[in-house]
Amino acid sequence: MENCLFCKIIAGEIPSTKVYEDEYVYAFRDINPQAPVHVLIVPKIHISCADDINETNSAVIAHIFEVVPKIAAAEGLTNGYRIVNCCGEDGGQTVYHLHFHLLGGKKLGENF
Ligand code: 5GP
Ligand code: ZN
């Protein structure tokens, strides 16, 4: 997808700190971390937001949630963590390539 920040990161056109990668998923450190561990997990295919998940692309979403425990373990999140997805304007989404925030490394507050 042209002019998509995360598509460019996945393609290596914009640098990122990779945490995990496989055929379907790329995970990298958030540039503005909100917790000691703040990883963004994204599908390699461009899906704009959660609203665009459907029966033709949902397998990659299931795969992301298979990968979450692996990344959490690798990051040492033995005491739990939080997964956050922001969808659309009211959800506070700023980058329109679907991503899941993996946050942890401290006891998180009630607000993100
Ligand atoms: P959203 O607000 O859409 O849920 O989350 C977008 C996230 O992307 C934010 O947490 C923001 O810090 C992160 N972000 C924005 N631009 C970049 C970038 O160029 N590199 C990285 N690693 N993260 C970014
Ligand atoms: Zn994209």
CSV table of N, CA and C and ligand atoms in Angstrom, one decimal:
chain,number,residue,atom,x,y,z
A,1,MET,N,0.9,-1.2,0.0
A,1,MET,CA,0.0,0.0,0.0
A,1,MET,C,0.9,1.2,0.0
A,2,GLU,N,0.7,2.1,-1.0
A,2,GLU,CA,1.5,3.3,-1.1
A,2,GLU,C,1.2,4.3,0.1
A,3,ASN,N,2.3,4.9,0.5
A,3,ASN,CA,2.2,5.9,1.6
A,3,ASN,C,1.6,5.4,2.9
A,4,CYS,N,1.8,4.1,3.1
A,4,CYS,CA,1.4,3.6,4.4
A,4,CYS,C,2.7,3.4,5.2
A,5,LEU,N,2.8,4.1,6.4
A,5,LEU,CA,4.0,4.1,7.2
A,5,LEU,C,4.4,2.6,7.6
A,6,PHE,N,3.4,1.8,8.0
A,6,PHE,CA,3.8,0.5,8.5
A,6,PHE,C,4.1,-0.4,7.3
A,7,CYS,N,3.5,-0.2,6.1
A,7,CYS,CA,3.9,-1.0,5.0
A,7,CYS,C,5.4,-0.7,4.6
A,8,LYS,N,5.7,0.6,4.8
A,8,LYS,CA,7.1,0.9,4.5
A,8,LYS,C,8.1,0.4,5.6
A,9,ILE,N,7.6,0.3,6.8
A,9,ILE,CA,8.5,-0.3,7.8
A,9,ILE,C,8.6,-1.8,7.6
A,10,ILE,N,7.5,-2.5,7.2
A,10,ILE,CA,7.6,-3.9,6.9
A,10,ILE,C,8.5,-4.2,5.7
A,11,ALA,N,8.5,-3.3,4.7
A,11,ALA,CA,9.3,-3.4,3.5
A,11,ALA,C,10.8,-3.0,3.8
A,12,GLY,N,11.1,-2.5,5.0
A,12,GLY,CA,12.4,-2.1,5.3
A,12,GLY,C,12.8,-0.7,4.8
A,13,GLU,N,11.8,0.0,4.2
A,13,GLU,CA,12.1,1.3,3.6
A,13,GLU,C,12.3,2.4,4.7
A,14,ILE,N,11.7,2.1,5.9
A,14,ILE,CA,11.8,3.0,7.0
A,14,ILE,C,12.3,2.1,8.2
A,15,PRO,N,13.4,2.5,8.8
A,15,PRO,CA,14.0,1.6,9.8
A,15,PRO,C,13.1,1.4,11.0
A,16,SER,N,13.3,0.2,11.6
A,16,SER,CA,12.5,-0.1,12.9
A,16,SER,C,13.4,-1.1,13.6
A,17,THR,N,13.0,-1.3,14.9
A,17,THR,CA,13.7,-2.3,15.7
A,17,THR,C,12.8,-3.5,15.8
A,18,LYS,N,13.3,-4.5,15.0
A,18,LYS,CA,12.5,-5.7,14.9
A,18,LYS,C,12.5,-6.6,16.1
A,19,VAL,N,11.4,-7.1,16.5
A,19,VAL,CA,11.3,-8.0,17.6
A,19,VAL,C,11.0,-9.4,17.2
A,20,TYR,N,10.2,-9.5,16.1
A,20,TYR,CA,9.7,-10.8,15.6
A,20,TYR,C,9.3,-10.6,14.2
A,21,GLU,N,9.6,-11.7,13.4
A,21,GLU,CA,9.1,-11.7,12.0
A,21,GLU,C,8.8,-13.1,11.5
A,22,ASP,N,7.8,-13.3,10.8
A,22,ASP,CA,7.6,-14.5,10.1
A,22,ASP,C,6.9,-14.2,8.7
A,23,GLU,N,6.4,-15.2,8.1
A,23,GLU,CA,5.8,-15.0,6.7
A,23,GLU,C,4.6,-14.0,6.7
A,24,TYR,N,3.9,-14.0,7.9
A,24,TYR,CA,2.6,-13.2,7.9
A,24,TYR,C,2.6,-12.0,8.8
A,25,VAL,N,3.6,-11.9,9.7
A,25,VAL,CA,3.6,-11.0,10.8
A,25,VAL,C,4.9,-10.3,11.0
A,26,TYR,N,4.9,-9.0,11.3
A,26,TYR,CA,6.1,-8.3,11.7
A,26,TYR,C,5.8,-7.6,13.0
A,27,ALA,N,6.8,-7.6,13.9
A,27,ALA,CA,6.6,-6.9,15.2
A,27,ALA,C,7.9,-6.1,15.5
A,28,PHE,N,7.6,-4.9,16.0
A,28,PHE,CA,8.8,-3.9,16.2
A,28,PHE,C,8.4,-3.0,17.4
A,29,ARG,N,9.5,-2.4,17.9
A,29,ARG,CA,9.3,-1.5,19.1
A,29,ARG,C,8.6,-0.2,18.7
A,30,ASP,N,7.7,0.2,19.5
A,30,ASP,CA,7.0,1.5,19.3
A,30,ASP,C,8.0,2.6,19.5
A,31,ILE,N,8.0,3.6,18.6
A,31,ILE,CA,8.9,4.7,18.7
A,31,ILE,C,8.7,5.6,19.9
A,32,ASN,N,7.5,5.5,20.5
A,32,ASN,CA,7.2,6.4,21.6
A,32,ASN,C,6.5,5.5,22.7
A,33,PRO,N,7.4,4.7,23.4
A,33,PRO,CA,6.9,3.6,24.3
A,33,PRO,C,6.1,4.2,25.4
A,34,GLN,N,5.0,3.5,25.7
A,34,GLN,CA,4.1,3.9,26.8
A,34,GLN,C,4.3,3.0,28.0
A,35,ALA,N,5.2,2.0,27.9
A,35,ALA,CA,5.5,1.1,29.0
A,35,ALA,C,6.9,0.6,28.7
A,36,PRO,N,7.6,-0.1,29.7
A,36,PRO,CA,8.9,-0.6,29.5
A,36,PRO,C,9.0,-1.5,28.3
A,37,VAL,N,7.9,-2.3,28.0
A,37,VAL,CA,7.8,-3.1,26.8
A,37,VAL,C,6.6,-2.5,26.0
A,38,HIS,N,6.9,-2.1,24.8
A,38,HIS,CA,5.8,-1.6,23.9
A,38,HIS,C,6.1,-2.0,22.5
A,39,VAL,N,5.5,-3.1,22.1
A,39,VAL,CA,5.8,-3.7,20.8
A,39,VAL,C,4.5,-3.5,19.9
A,40,LEU,N,4.7,-3.2,18.7
A,40,LEU,CA,3.6,-3.2,17.7
A,40,LEU,C,3.6,-4.4,16.9
A,41,ILE,N,2.5,-5.1,16.8
A,41,ILE,CA,2.4,-6.4,16.0
A,41,ILE,C,1.5,-6.1,14.9
A,42,VAL,N,2.0,-6.3,13.6
A,42,VAL,CA,1.2,-5.9,12.5
A,42,VAL,C,1.2,-7.1,11.5
A,43,PRO,N,0.0,-7.2,10.7
A,43,PRO,CA,0.0,-8.2,9.6
A,43,PRO,C,0.8,-7.6,8.5
A,44,LYS,N,1.5,-8.5,7.7
A,44,LYS,CA,2.3,-8.0,6.6
A,44,LYS,C,1.4,-7.5,5.5
A,45,ILE,N,0.2,-8.1,5.4
A,45,ILE,CA,-0.7,-7.6,4.4
A,45,ILE,C,-1.4,-6.3,4.9
A,46,HIS,N,-1.7,-5.4,4.1
A,46,HIS,CA,-2.3,-4.1,4.5
A,46,HIS,C,-3.7,-4.3,4.8
A,47,ILE,N,-4.1,-4.1,6.1
A,47,ILE,CA,-5.5,-4.1,6.5
A,47,ILE,C,-5.5,-2.7,7.3
A,48,SER,N,-6.5,-1.9,6.9
A,48,SER,CA,-6.4,-0.5,7.5
A,48,SER,C,-6.8,-0.5,9.0
A,49,CYS,N,-7.8,-1.2,9.4
A,49,CYS,CA,-8.2,-1.1,10.8
A,49,CYS,C,-9.1,-2.3,11.1
A,50,ALA,N,-9.4,-2.5,12.3
A,50,ALA,CA,-10.2,-3.7,12.8
A,50,ALA,C,-11.5,-3.8,12.0
A,51,ASP,N,-12.0,-2.7,11.6
A,51,ASP,CA,-13.3,-2.7,10.9
A,51,ASP,C,-13.2,-3.4,9.5
A,52,ASP,N,-11.9,-3.6,9.0
A,52,ASP,CA,-11.7,-4.2,7.7
A,52,ASP,C,-11.4,-5.7,7.9
A,53,ILE,N,-11.5,-6.3,9.1
A,53,ILE,CA,-11.2,-7.7,9.3
A,53,ILE,C,-12.5,-8.4,8.8
A,54,ASN,N,-12.3,-9.4,7.9
A,54,ASN,CA,-13.4,-10.2,7.4
A,54,ASN,C,-12.9,-11.7,7.2
A,55,GLU,N,-13.8,-12.5,6.6
A,55,GLU,CA,-13.6,-13.9,6.5
A,55,GLU,C,-12.4,-14.2,5.6
A,56,THR,N,-12.0,-13.3,4.7
A,56,THR,CA,-10.9,-13.5,3.8
A,56,THR,C,-9.6,-13.2,4.4
A,57,ASN,N,-9.5,-12.4,5.4
A,57,ASN,CA,-8.2,-12.0,6.0
A,57,ASN,C,-8.1,-12.4,7.5
A,58,SER,N,-9.1,-13.0,8.1
A,58,SER,CA,-9.0,-13.2,9.5
A,58,SER,C,-8.0,-14.2,10.0
A,59,ALA,N,-7.5,-15.1,9.1
A,59,ALA,CA,-6.5,-16.1,9.5
A,59,ALA,C,-5.3,-15.4,10.0
A,60,VAL,N,-4.9,-14.3,9.4
A,60,VAL,CA,-3.7,-13.6,9.8
A,60,VAL,C,-3.9,-13.0,11.2
A,61,ILE,N,-5.1,-12.6,11.6
A,61,ILE,CA,-5.4,-12.1,12.9
A,61,ILE,C,-5.3,-13.2,13.9
A,62,ALA,N,-5.8,-14.4,13.6
A,62,ALA,CA,-5.6,-15.6,14.5
A,62,ALA,C,-4.1,-15.8,14.6
A,63,HIS,N,-3.4,-15.7,13.6
A,63,HIS,CA,-1.9,-16.0,13.6
A,63,HIS,C,-1.2,-15.0,14.6
A,64,ILE,N,-1.6,-13.7,14.5
A,64,ILE,CA,-1.1,-12.7,15.4
A,64,ILE,C,-1.2,-13.1,16.8
A,65,PHE,N,-2.4,-13.7,17.1
A,65,PHE,CA,-2.7,-14.0,18.5
A,65,PHE,C,-2.0,-15.3,18.9
A,66,GLU,N,-1.5,-16.1,17.9
A,66,GLU,CA,-0.6,-17.3,18.2
A,66,GLU,C,0.8,-16.8,18.5
A,67,VAL,N,1.1,-15.7,17.9
A,67,VAL,CA,2.5,-15.1,18.0
A,67,VAL,C,2.6,-14.3,19.3
A,68,VAL,N,1.5,-13.7,19.8
A,68,VAL,CA,1.6,-12.9,21.0
A,68,VAL,C,2.3,-13.6,22.2
A,69,PRO,N,1.9,-14.8,22.6
A,69,PRO,CA,2.6,-15.4,23.7
A,69,PRO,C,4.1,-15.6,23.5
A,70,LYS,N,4.5,-15.9,22.2
A,70,LYS,CA,5.9,-16.1,22.0
A,70,LYS,C,6.7,-14.8,22.2
A,71,ILE,N,6.1,-13.7,21.7
A,71,ILE,CA,6.8,-12.4,21.9
A,71,ILE,C,6.8,-12.0,23.3
A,72,ALA,N,5.7,-12.2,24.0
A,72,ALA,CA,5.6,-11.9,25.4
A,72,ALA,C,6.6,-12.7,26.2
A,73,ALA,N,6.8,-13.9,25.9
A,73,ALA,CA,7.8,-14.7,26.6
A,73,ALA,C,9.2,-14.2,26.3
A,74,ALA,N,9.4,-13.9,25.1
A,74,ALA,CA,10.8,-13.4,24.7
A,74,ALA,C,11.1,-12.1,25.3
A,75,GLU,N,10.0,-11.3,25.6
A,75,GLU,CA,10.2,-10.0,26.2
A,75,GLU,C,10.2,-10.1,27.8
A,76,GLY,N,10.0,-11.3,28.3
A,76,GLY,CA,10.1,-11.5,29.7
A,76,GLY,C,8.8,-11.1,30.5
A,77,LEU,N,7.7,-11.1,29.8
A,77,LEU,CA,6.4,-10.6,30.4
A,77,LEU,C,5.7,-11.7,31.1
A,78,THR,N,6.4,-12.2,32.2
A,78,THR,CA,5.9,-13.4,32.9
A,78,THR,C,4.7,-13.1,33.8
A,79,ASN,N,4.6,-11.8,34.1
A,79,ASN,CA,3.5,-11.4,35.0
A,79,ASN,C,2.3,-10.8,34.4
A,80,GLY,N,2.2,-11.0,33.1
A,80,GLY,CA,1.0,-10.5,32.3
A,80,GLY,C,1.4,-9.3,31.4
A,81,TYR,N,0.4,-8.9,30.7
A,81,TYR,CA,0.6,-7.8,29.7
A,81,TYR,C,-0.8,-7.4,29.2
A,82,ARG,N,-0.7,-6.3,28.3
A,82,ARG,CA,-2.0,-5.8,27.8
A,82,ARG,C,-1.9,-5.8,26.2
A,83,ILE,N,-2.9,-6.2,25.6
A,83,ILE,CA,-3.0,-6.0,24.1
A,83,ILE,C,-4.0,-4.9,23.8
A,84,VAL,N,-3.7,-4.0,23.0
A,84,VAL,CA,-4.6,-2.8,22.7
A,84,VAL,C,-4.6,-2.7,21.2
A,85,ASN,N,-5.9,-2.5,20.7
A,85,ASN,CA,-6.1,-2.1,19.3
A,85,ASN,C,-6.9,-0.8,19.3
A,86,CYS,N,-6.4,0.2,18.6
A,86,CYS,CA,-7.2,1.4,18.4
A,86,CYS,C,-7.8,1.4,17.0
A,87,CYS,N,-9.1,1.6,16.9
A,87,CYS,CA,-9.8,1.5,15.6
A,87,CYS,C,-10.5,2.8,15.4
A,88,GLY,N,-10.1,3.5,14.3
A,88,GLY,CA,-10.8,4.7,13.8
A,88,GLY,C,-10.6,5.9,14.7
A,89,GLU,N,-11.2,7.0,14.3
A,89,GLU,CA,-11.0,8.3,15.0
A,89,GLU,C,-11.4,8.2,16.5
A,90,ASP,N,-12.6,7.7,16.8
A,90,ASP,CA,-13.0,7.7,18.2
A,90,ASP,C,-12.1,6.7,19.0
A,91,GLY,N,-11.6,5.7,18.3
A,91,GLY,CA,-10.7,4.8,19.0
A,91,GLY,C,-9.3,5.3,19.2
A,92,GLY,N,-9.0,6.4,18.6
A,92,GLY,CA,-7.7,7.0,18.8
A,92,GLY,C,-6.6,6.5,17.8
A,93,GLN,N,-7.1,5.8,16.7
A,93,GLN,CA,-6.1,5.3,15.8
A,93,GLN,C,-5.4,6.4,15.0
A,94,THR,N,-4.1,6.3,15.0
A,94,THR,CA,-3.3,7.4,14.2
A,94,THR,C,-2.6,6.8,13.0
A,95,VAL,N,-2.3,5.5,13.0
A,95,VAL,CA,-1.7,4.9,11.8
A,95,VAL,C,-2.7,3.9,11.3
A,96,TYR,N,-3.1,4.1,10.0
A,96,TYR,CA,-4.1,3.2,9.4
A,96,TYR,C,-3.6,2.0,8.7
A,97,HIS,N,-2.8,1.2,9.5
A,97,HIS,CA,-2.4,-0.1,9.1
A,97,HIS,C,-2.6,-0.9,10.4
A,98,LEU,N,-3.6,-1.8,10.4
A,98,LEU,CA,-4.0,-2.5,11.6
A,98,LEU,C,-2.8,-2.9,12.4
A,99,HIS,N,-2.8,-2.7,13.7
A,99,HIS,CA,-1.7,-3.1,14.6
A,99,HIS,C,-2.2,-3.3,16.0
A,100,PHE,N,-1.6,-4.2,16.7
A,100,PHE,CA,-1.9,-4.5,18.1
A,100,PHE,C,-0.7,-4.0,18.9
A,101,HIS,N,-1.0,-3.2,19.9
A,101,HIS,CA,0.0,-2.8,20.9
A,101,HIS,C,0.2,-3.9,22.0
A,102,LEU,N,1.4,-4.4,22.2
A,102,LEU,CA,1.7,-5.3,23.3
A,102,LEU,C,2.5,-4.5,24.3
A,103,LEU,N,1.8,-4.3,25.5
A,103,LEU,CA,2.4,-3.4,26.5
A,103,LEU,C,2.6,-4.2,27.8
A,104,GLY,N,3.7,-4.0,28.5
A,104,GLY,CA,4.0,-4.7,29.7
A,104,GLY,C,5.3,-4.2,30.3
A,105,GLY,N,5.7,-5.0,31.3
A,105,GLY,CA,7.0,-4.7,32.0
A,105,GLY,C,6.8,-3.9,33.2
A,106,LYS,N,5.6,-3.5,33.5
A,106,LYS,CA,5.2,-2.9,34.8
A,106,LYS,C,3.7,-3.1,35.0
A,107,LYS,N,3.3,-2.8,36.2
A,107,LYS,CA,1.8,-2.9,36.4
A,107,LYS,C,1.2,-1.7,35.8
A,108,LEU,N,0.4,-1.9,34.7
A,108,LEU,CA,-0.2,-0.9,33.9
A,108,LEU,C,-1.4,-0.2,34.6
A,109,GLY,N,-1.6,1.1,34.4
A,109,GLY,CA,-2.7,1.8,35.0
A,109,GLY,C,-4.0,1.5,34.3
A,110,GLU,N,-5.1,2.1,34.7
A,110,GLU,CA,-6.4,1.8,34.1
A,110,GLU,C,-6.4,2.4,32.7
A,111,ASN,N,-5.7,3.5,32.5
A,111,ASN,CA,-5.7,4.1,31.2
A,111,ASN,C,-4.5,3.5,30.4
A,112,PHE,N,-4.7,3.5,29.1
A,112,PHE,CA,-3.6,3.0,28.2
A,112,PHE,C,-2.4,3.8,28.4
B,1,5GP,P1,-2.2,4.1,17.1
B,1,5GP,O1,-2.3,5.4,17.8
B,1,5GP,O2,-2.6,4.2,15.6
B,1,5GP,O3,-2.9,3.0,17.8
B,1,5GP,O4,-0.7,3.7,17.2
B,1,5GP,C1,0.3,4.1,16.4
B,1,5GP,C2,1.6,3.8,17.1
B,1,5GP,O5,2.6,3.9,16.1
B,1,5GP,C3,1.9,4.9,18.2
B,1,5GP,O6,2.1,4.2,19.4
B,1,5GP,C4,3.2,5.5,17.7
B,1,5GP,O7,4.1,5.8,18.7
B,1,5GP,C5,3.8,4.5,16.7
B,1,5GP,N1,4.6,5.0,15.7
B,1,5GP,C6,4.2,6.1,14.9
B,1,5GP,N2,5.2,6.3,13.9
B,1,5GP,C7,6.2,5.3,14.2
B,1,5GP,C8,7.4,5.0,13.5
B,1,5GP,O8,7.8,5.6,12.6
B,1,5GP,N3,8.1,3.9,14.0
B,1,5GP,C9,7.6,3.2,15.1
B,1,5GP,N4,8.4,2.2,15.5
B,1,5GP,N5,6.5,3.5,15.7
B,1,5GP,C10,5.7,4.5,15.3
B,2,ZN,ZN,0.0,-0.7,5.3
